[in-house]
Short mmCIF file of C-alpha atoms in Angstrom, two decimals:
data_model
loop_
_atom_site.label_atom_id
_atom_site.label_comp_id
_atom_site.label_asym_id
_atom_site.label_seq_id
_atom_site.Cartn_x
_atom_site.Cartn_y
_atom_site.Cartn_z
CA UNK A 1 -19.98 5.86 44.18
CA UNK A 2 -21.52 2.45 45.32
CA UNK A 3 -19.42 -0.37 43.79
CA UNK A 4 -20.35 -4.28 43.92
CA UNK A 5 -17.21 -6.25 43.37
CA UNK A 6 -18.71 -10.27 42.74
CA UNK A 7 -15.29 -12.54 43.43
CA UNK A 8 -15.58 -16.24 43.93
CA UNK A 9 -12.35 -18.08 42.70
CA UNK A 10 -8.65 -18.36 44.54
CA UNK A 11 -7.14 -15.83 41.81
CA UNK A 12 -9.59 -12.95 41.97
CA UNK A 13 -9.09 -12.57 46.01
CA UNK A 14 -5.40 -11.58 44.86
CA UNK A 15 -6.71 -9.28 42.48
CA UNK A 16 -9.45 -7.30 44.54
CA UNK A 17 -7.01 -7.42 47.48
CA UNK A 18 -5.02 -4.80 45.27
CA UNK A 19 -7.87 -3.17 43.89
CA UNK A 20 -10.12 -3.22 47.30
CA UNK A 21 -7.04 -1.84 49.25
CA UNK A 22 -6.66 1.13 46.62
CA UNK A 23 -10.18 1.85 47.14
CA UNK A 24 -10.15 2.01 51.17
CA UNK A 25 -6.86 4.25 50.96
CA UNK A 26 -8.21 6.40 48.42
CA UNK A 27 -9.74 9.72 49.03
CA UNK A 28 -12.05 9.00 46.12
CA UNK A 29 -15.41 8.57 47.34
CA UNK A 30 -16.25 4.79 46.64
CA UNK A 31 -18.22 2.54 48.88
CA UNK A 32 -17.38 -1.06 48.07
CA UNK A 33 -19.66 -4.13 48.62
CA UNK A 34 -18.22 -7.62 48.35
CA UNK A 35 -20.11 -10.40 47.20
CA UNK A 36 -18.74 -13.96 47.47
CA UNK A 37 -20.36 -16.65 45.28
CA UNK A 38 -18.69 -19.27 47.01
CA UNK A 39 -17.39 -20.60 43.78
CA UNK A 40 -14.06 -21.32 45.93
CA UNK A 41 -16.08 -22.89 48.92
CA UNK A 42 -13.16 -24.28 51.34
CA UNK A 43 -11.11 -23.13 53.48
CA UNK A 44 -7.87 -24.06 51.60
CA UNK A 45 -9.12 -22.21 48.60
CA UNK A 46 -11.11 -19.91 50.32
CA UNK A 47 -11.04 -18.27 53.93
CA UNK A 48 -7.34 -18.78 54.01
CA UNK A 49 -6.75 -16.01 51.08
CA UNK A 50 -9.04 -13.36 52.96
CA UNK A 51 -6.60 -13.77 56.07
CA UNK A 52 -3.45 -13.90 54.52
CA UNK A 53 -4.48 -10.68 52.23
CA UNK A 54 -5.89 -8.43 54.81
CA UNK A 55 -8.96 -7.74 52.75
CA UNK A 56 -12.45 -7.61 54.10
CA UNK A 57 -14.92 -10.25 54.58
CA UNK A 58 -17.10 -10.34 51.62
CA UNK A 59 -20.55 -8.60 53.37
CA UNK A 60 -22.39 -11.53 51.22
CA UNK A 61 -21.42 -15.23 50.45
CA UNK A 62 -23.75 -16.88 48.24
CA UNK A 63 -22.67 -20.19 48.98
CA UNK A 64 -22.60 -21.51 45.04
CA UNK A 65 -19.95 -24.18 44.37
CA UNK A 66 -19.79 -27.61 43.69
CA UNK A 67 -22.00 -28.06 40.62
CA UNK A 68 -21.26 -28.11 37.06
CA UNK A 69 -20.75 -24.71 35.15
CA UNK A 70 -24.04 -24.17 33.54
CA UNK A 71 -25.46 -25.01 37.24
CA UNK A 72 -23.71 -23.06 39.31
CA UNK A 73 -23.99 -20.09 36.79
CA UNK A 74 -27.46 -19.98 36.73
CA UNK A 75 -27.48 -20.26 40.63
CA UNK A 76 -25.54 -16.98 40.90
CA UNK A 77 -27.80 -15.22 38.50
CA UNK A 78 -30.69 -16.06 40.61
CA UNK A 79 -29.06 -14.95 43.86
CA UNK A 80 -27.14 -11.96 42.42
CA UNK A 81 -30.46 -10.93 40.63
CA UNK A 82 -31.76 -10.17 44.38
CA UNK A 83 -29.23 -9.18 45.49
CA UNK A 84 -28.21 -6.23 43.72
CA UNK A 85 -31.64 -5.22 42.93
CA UNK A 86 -31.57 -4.45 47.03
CA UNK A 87 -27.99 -2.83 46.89
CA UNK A 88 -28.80 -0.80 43.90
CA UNK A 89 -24.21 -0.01 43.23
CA UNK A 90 -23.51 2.26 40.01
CA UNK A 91 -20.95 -0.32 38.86
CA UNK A 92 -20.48 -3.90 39.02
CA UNK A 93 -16.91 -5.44 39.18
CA UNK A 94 -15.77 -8.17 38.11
CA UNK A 95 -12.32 -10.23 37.37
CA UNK A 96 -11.11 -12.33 34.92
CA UNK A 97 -12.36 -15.23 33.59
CA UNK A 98 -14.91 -17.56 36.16
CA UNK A 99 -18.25 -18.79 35.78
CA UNK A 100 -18.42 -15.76 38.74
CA UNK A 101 -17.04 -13.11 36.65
CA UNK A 102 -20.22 -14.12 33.37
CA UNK A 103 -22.79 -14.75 35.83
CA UNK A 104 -21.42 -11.20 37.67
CA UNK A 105 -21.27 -9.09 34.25
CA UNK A 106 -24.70 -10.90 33.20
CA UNK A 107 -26.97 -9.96 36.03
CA UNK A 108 -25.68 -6.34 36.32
CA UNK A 109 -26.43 -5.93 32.12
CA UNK A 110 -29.73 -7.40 32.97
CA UNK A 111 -30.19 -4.59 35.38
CA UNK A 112 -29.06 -1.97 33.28
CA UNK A 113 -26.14 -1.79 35.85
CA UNK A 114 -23.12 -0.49 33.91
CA UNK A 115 -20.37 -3.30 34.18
CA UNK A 116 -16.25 -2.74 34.76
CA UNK A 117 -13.85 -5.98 33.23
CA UNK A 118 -10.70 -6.06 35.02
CA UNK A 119 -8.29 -8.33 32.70
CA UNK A 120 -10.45 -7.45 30.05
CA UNK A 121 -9.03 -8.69 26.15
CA UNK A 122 -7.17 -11.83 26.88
CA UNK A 123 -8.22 -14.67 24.27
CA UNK A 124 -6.55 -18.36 24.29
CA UNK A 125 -8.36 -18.37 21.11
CA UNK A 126 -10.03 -22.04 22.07
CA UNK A 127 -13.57 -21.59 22.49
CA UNK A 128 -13.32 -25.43 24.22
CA UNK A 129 -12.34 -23.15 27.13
CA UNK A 130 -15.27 -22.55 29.39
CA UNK A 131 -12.64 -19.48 30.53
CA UNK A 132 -12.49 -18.49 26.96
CA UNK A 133 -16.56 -18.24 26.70
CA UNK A 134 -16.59 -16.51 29.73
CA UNK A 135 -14.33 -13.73 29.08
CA UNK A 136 -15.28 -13.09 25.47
CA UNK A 137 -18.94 -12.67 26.52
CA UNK A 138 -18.27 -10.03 29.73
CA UNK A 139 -16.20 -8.10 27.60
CA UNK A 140 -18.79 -7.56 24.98
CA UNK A 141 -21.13 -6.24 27.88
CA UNK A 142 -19.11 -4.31 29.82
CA UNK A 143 -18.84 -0.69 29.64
CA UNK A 144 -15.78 -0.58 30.88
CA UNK A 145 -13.00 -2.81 29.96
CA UNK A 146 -9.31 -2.92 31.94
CA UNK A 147 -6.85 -4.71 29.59
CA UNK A 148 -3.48 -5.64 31.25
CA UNK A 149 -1.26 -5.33 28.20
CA UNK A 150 -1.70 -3.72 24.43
CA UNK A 151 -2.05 -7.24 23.26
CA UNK A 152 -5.68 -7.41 25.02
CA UNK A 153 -6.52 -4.07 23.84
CA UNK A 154 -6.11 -5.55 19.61
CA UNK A 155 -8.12 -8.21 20.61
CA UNK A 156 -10.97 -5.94 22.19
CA UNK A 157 -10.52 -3.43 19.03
CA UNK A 158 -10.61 -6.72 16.33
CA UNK A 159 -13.84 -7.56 17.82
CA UNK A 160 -15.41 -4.15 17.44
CA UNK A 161 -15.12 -3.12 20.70
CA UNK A 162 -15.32 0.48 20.80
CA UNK A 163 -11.55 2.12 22.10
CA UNK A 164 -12.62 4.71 24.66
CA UNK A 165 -14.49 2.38 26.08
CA UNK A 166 -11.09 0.58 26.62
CA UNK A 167 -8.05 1.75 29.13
CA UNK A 168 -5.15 0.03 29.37
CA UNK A 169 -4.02 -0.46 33.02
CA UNK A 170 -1.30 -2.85 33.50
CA UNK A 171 -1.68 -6.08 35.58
CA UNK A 172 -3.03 -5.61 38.91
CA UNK A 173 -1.34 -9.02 39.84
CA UNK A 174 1.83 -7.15 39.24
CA UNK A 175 0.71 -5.02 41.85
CA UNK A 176 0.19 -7.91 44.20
CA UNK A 177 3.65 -9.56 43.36
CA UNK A 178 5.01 -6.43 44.64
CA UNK A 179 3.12 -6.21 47.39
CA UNK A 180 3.22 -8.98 48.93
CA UNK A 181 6.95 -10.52 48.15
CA UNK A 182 8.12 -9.24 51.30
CA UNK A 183 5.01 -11.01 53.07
CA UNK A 184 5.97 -14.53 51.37
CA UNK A 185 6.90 -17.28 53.68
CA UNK A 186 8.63 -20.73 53.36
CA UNK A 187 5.60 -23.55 53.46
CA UNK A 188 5.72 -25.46 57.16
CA UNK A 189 6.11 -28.65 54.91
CA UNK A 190 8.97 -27.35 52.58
CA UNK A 191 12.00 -28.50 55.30
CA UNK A 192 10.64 -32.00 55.51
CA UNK A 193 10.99 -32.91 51.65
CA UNK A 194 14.72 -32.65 51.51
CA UNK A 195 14.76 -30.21 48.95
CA UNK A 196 17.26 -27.38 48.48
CA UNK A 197 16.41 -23.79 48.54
CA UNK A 198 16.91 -22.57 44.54
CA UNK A 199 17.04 -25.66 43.44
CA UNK A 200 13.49 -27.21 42.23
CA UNK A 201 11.37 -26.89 39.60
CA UNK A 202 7.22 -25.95 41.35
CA UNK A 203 4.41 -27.53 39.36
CA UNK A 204 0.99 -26.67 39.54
CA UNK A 205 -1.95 -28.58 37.42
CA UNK A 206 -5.23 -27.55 38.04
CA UNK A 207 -7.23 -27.67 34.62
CA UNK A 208 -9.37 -30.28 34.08
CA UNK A 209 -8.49 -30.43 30.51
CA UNK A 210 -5.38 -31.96 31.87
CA UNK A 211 -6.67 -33.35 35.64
CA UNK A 212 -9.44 -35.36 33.73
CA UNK A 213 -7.70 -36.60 30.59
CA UNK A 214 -5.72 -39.69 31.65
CA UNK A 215 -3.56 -39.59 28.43
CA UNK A 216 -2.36 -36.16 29.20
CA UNK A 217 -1.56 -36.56 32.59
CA UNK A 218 0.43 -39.54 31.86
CA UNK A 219 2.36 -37.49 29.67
CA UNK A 220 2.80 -34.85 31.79
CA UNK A 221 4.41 -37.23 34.77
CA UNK A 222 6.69 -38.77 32.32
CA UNK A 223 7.52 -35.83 31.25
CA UNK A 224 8.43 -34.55 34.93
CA UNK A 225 9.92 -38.10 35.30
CA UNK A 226 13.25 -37.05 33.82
CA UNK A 227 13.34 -33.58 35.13
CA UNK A 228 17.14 -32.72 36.44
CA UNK A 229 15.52 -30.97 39.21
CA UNK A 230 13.67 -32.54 42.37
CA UNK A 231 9.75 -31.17 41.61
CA UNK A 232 7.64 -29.65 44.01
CA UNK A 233 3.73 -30.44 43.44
CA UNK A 234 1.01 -28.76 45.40
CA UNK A 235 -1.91 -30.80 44.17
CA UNK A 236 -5.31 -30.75 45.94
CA UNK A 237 -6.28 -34.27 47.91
CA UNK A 238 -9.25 -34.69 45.16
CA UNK A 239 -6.52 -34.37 42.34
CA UNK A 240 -4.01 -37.15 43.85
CA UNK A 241 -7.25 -39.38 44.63
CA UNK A 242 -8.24 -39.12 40.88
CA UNK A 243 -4.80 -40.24 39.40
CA UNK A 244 -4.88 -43.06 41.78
CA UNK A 245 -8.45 -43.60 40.52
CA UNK A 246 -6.90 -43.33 36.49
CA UNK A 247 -4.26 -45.77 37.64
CA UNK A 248 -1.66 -43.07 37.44
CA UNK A 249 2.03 -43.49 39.77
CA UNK A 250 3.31 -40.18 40.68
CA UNK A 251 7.16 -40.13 39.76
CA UNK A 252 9.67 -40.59 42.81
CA UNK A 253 11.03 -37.12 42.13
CA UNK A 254 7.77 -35.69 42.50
CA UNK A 255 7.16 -34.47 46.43
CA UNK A 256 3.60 -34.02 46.75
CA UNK A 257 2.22 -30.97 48.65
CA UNK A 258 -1.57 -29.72 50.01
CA UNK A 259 -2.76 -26.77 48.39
CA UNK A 260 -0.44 -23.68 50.35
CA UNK A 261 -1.60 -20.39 50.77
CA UNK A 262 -0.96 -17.10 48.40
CA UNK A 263 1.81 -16.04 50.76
CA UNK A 264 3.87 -19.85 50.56
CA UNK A 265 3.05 -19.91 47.15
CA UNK A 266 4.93 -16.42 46.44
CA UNK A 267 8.22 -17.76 48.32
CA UNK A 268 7.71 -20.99 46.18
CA UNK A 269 7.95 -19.16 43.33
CA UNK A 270 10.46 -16.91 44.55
CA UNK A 271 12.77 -19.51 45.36
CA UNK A 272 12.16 -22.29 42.81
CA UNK A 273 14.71 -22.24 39.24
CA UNK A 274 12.14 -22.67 37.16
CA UNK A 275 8.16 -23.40 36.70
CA UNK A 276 5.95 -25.44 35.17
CA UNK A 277 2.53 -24.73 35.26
CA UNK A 278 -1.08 -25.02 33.58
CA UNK A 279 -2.20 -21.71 35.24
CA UNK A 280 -2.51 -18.51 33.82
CA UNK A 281 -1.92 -16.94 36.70
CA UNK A 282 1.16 -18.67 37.57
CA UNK A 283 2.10 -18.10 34.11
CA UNK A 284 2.27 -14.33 35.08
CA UNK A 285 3.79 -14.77 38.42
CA UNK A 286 6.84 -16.27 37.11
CA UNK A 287 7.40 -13.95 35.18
CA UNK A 288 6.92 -10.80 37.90
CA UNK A 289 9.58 -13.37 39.78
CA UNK A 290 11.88 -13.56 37.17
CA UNK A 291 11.68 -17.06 36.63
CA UNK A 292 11.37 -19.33 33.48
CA UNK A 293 8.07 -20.84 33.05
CA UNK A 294 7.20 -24.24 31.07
CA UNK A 295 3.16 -24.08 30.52
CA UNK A 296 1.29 -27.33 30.09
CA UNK A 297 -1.44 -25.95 27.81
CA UNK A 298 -1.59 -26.30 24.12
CA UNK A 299 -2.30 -22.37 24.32
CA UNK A 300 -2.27 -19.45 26.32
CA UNK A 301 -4.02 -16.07 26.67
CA UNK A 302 -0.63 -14.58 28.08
CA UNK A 303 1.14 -14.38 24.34
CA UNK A 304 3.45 -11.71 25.32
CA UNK A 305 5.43 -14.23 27.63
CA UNK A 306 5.68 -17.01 24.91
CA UNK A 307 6.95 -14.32 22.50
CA UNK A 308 9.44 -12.84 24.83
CA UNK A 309 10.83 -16.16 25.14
CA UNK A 310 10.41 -16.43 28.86
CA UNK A 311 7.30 -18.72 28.48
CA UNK A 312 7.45 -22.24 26.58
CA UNK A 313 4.24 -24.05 25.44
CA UNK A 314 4.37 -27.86 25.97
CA UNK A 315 1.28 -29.10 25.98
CA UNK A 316 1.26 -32.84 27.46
CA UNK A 317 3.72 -34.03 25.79
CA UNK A 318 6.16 -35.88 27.39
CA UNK A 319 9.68 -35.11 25.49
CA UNK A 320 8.55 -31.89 25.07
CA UNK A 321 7.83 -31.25 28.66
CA UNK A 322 11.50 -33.03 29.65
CA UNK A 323 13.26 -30.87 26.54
CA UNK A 324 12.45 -27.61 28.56
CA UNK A 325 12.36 -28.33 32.10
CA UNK A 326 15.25 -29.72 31.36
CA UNK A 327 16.93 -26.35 29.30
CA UNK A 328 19.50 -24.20 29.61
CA UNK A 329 17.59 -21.65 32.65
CA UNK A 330 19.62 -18.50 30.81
CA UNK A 331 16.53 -15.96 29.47
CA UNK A 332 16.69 -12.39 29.62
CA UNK A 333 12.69 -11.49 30.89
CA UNK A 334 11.69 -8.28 29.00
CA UNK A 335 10.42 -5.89 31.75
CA UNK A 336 7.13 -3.53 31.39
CA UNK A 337 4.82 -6.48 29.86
CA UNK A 338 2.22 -5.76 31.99
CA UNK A 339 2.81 -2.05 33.51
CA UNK A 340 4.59 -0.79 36.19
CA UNK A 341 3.00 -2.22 39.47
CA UNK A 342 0.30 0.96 39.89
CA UNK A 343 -2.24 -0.60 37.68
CA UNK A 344 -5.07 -0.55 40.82
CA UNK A 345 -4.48 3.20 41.08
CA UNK A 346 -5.10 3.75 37.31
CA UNK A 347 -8.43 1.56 37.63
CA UNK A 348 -9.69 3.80 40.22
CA UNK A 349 -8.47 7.02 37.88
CA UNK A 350 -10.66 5.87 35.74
CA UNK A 351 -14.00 4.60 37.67
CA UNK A 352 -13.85 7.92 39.47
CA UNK A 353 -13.56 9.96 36.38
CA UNK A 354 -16.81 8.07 34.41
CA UNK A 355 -19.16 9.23 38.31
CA UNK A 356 -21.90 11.10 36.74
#
């Protein structure tokens, strides 16, 4: 079975670690092809992730990133188009939610290439989300859809989606948090800020609904402001520049860090008390940690968390933000949201038992 797997953002290169390493250890006959779109394009974000996770070099990097979303998915349908027409796989794979993942699931459809959704079913329910356009629009041309929880299966099933079409898997960044928690390592940086192992809160903000809306981002600093706990930020150089640029101070209990690698992100999380995040992924991780997470969004696709009561929804507000960073850290996290760490195994189960 010839597979192309298209991956170009920081979070799918943890998922098709676990799902690429399933498939070399397998018996199962499937020969994968990696394509890159370079949506991820430096090294920070990039190369760094294919080191540190011992997966392959994609065989193809398209080298799209940069642009705006309707340019650089129309660049990777162009070079995609080409490109699989020449590898001629049975199945296209693709993650999540990325202009990488539509422009992926697109081209194969096009080509009358059958198309597999891994994290298929997850809806924010804001269509303002370029994610949210994304996702909604692979699922409804895949032929095979992987939904993490039973929560993404309903929304699949609401939207007419036929059910044997659908399989729920579990997570397969549960997989990875498993994985790779004995691989995690303290950040070179982390001895220099003064900060105590256990106790800090780690914030990441990443979505430009937030990192390009001066209002919000003010709200979120204040909000972190008052936090009882010192705050550890990794924040890209292009983020700080554009606060400076919006006129924004960053608080004095707010230590500043370069992007860190998937490995020093894991002990981060591993090691902070709580987290505050606008990530989905993150979102997750804390969770698979068994940590508390605050998320910065006025919504999330990961419902199960909020309604487990391990996950708060802030938004940007400031005294809402300070209210739960700020909480009593006592939450009993409901195991089994999202499987039981073998979800990559399942996947392949599954792709091996549709071979014609």
């Amino acid at each position: 079975m010839r597979v192309v797997t298209v991956i170009g953002a920081r979070p799918q290169f943890i998922k098709a670690a676990v799902v690429s390493r399933a498939m070399s250890e397998s018996f199962r006959e499937i020969n994968e092809t990696i394509v890159h779109t370079g949506q991820h394009y430096d090294a920070n974000m990039s190369d760094i992730f294919f080191d540190q996770l011992d997966i392959p070099r994609p065989q193809y990097n398209l080298g799209v990133g940069g642009g705006g979303h309707g340019q650089n998915t129309g660049r990777m349908l162009e070079k995609l188009e080409g490109l699989l027409v020449e590898e001629r796989p049975d199945l296209v794979l693709v993650y999540g939610d990325t202009d990488s993942t539509l422009a992926g699931a697109l081209t194969a459809t096009k080509l009358h290439i059958p198309v597999a959704h891994i994290e298929a079913g997850l809806r924010s329910f804001n269509r303002r989300m370029p994610e949210e356009i994304n996702r909604v629009l692979t699922d409804h041309v895949a032929e095979l859809l992987f939904a993490p929880s039973l929560t993404a299966r309903d929304n699949l099933i609401r939207e007419g989606i036929k059910e044997n079409t659908i399989h729920v898997v579990g997570d397969v960044m549960y997989d990875a948090a498993l994985y790779y928690r004995e691989r995690s390592r303290c950040p070179e940086k982390f001895e220099r800020l003064g900060v105590e192992v256990g106790e800090f809160l780690l914030c990441t903000i990443h979505r430009a609904e937030n990192t390009d809306n001066p209002v919000r981002m003010q709200g979120i600093l204040s909000g972190l402001a008052v936090a009882d706990l010192p705050v550890i930020l990794p924040m890209h150089p292009r983020t700080k520049a554009k606060l400076t640029t919006m006129g924004l101070i960053i608080p004095g209990n707010v230590h500043v860090m370069e992007p860190v690698g998937y490995l020093e992100m894991v002990w981060l999380e591993m090691n902070s008390r709580l987290i505050a995040t606008d990530s989905g992924g993150v979102q997750k991780e804390a969770y698979f940690h068994g940590k508390r997470c605050v998320t910065l969004r006025d919504e999330t696709e990961w419902v199960e968390l909020v309604d487990s009561g391990c996950n708060t929804l802030v938004g940007s507000d400031d005294t809402r933000i300070a209210d739960a960073v700020n909480a009593p850290l006592q939450v009993e996290l409901k195991e089994g949201l999202y499987g039981d760490g073998d979800s990559a195994n399942r996947i392949l189960k599954v792709l091996t038992s549709k071979r014609s």
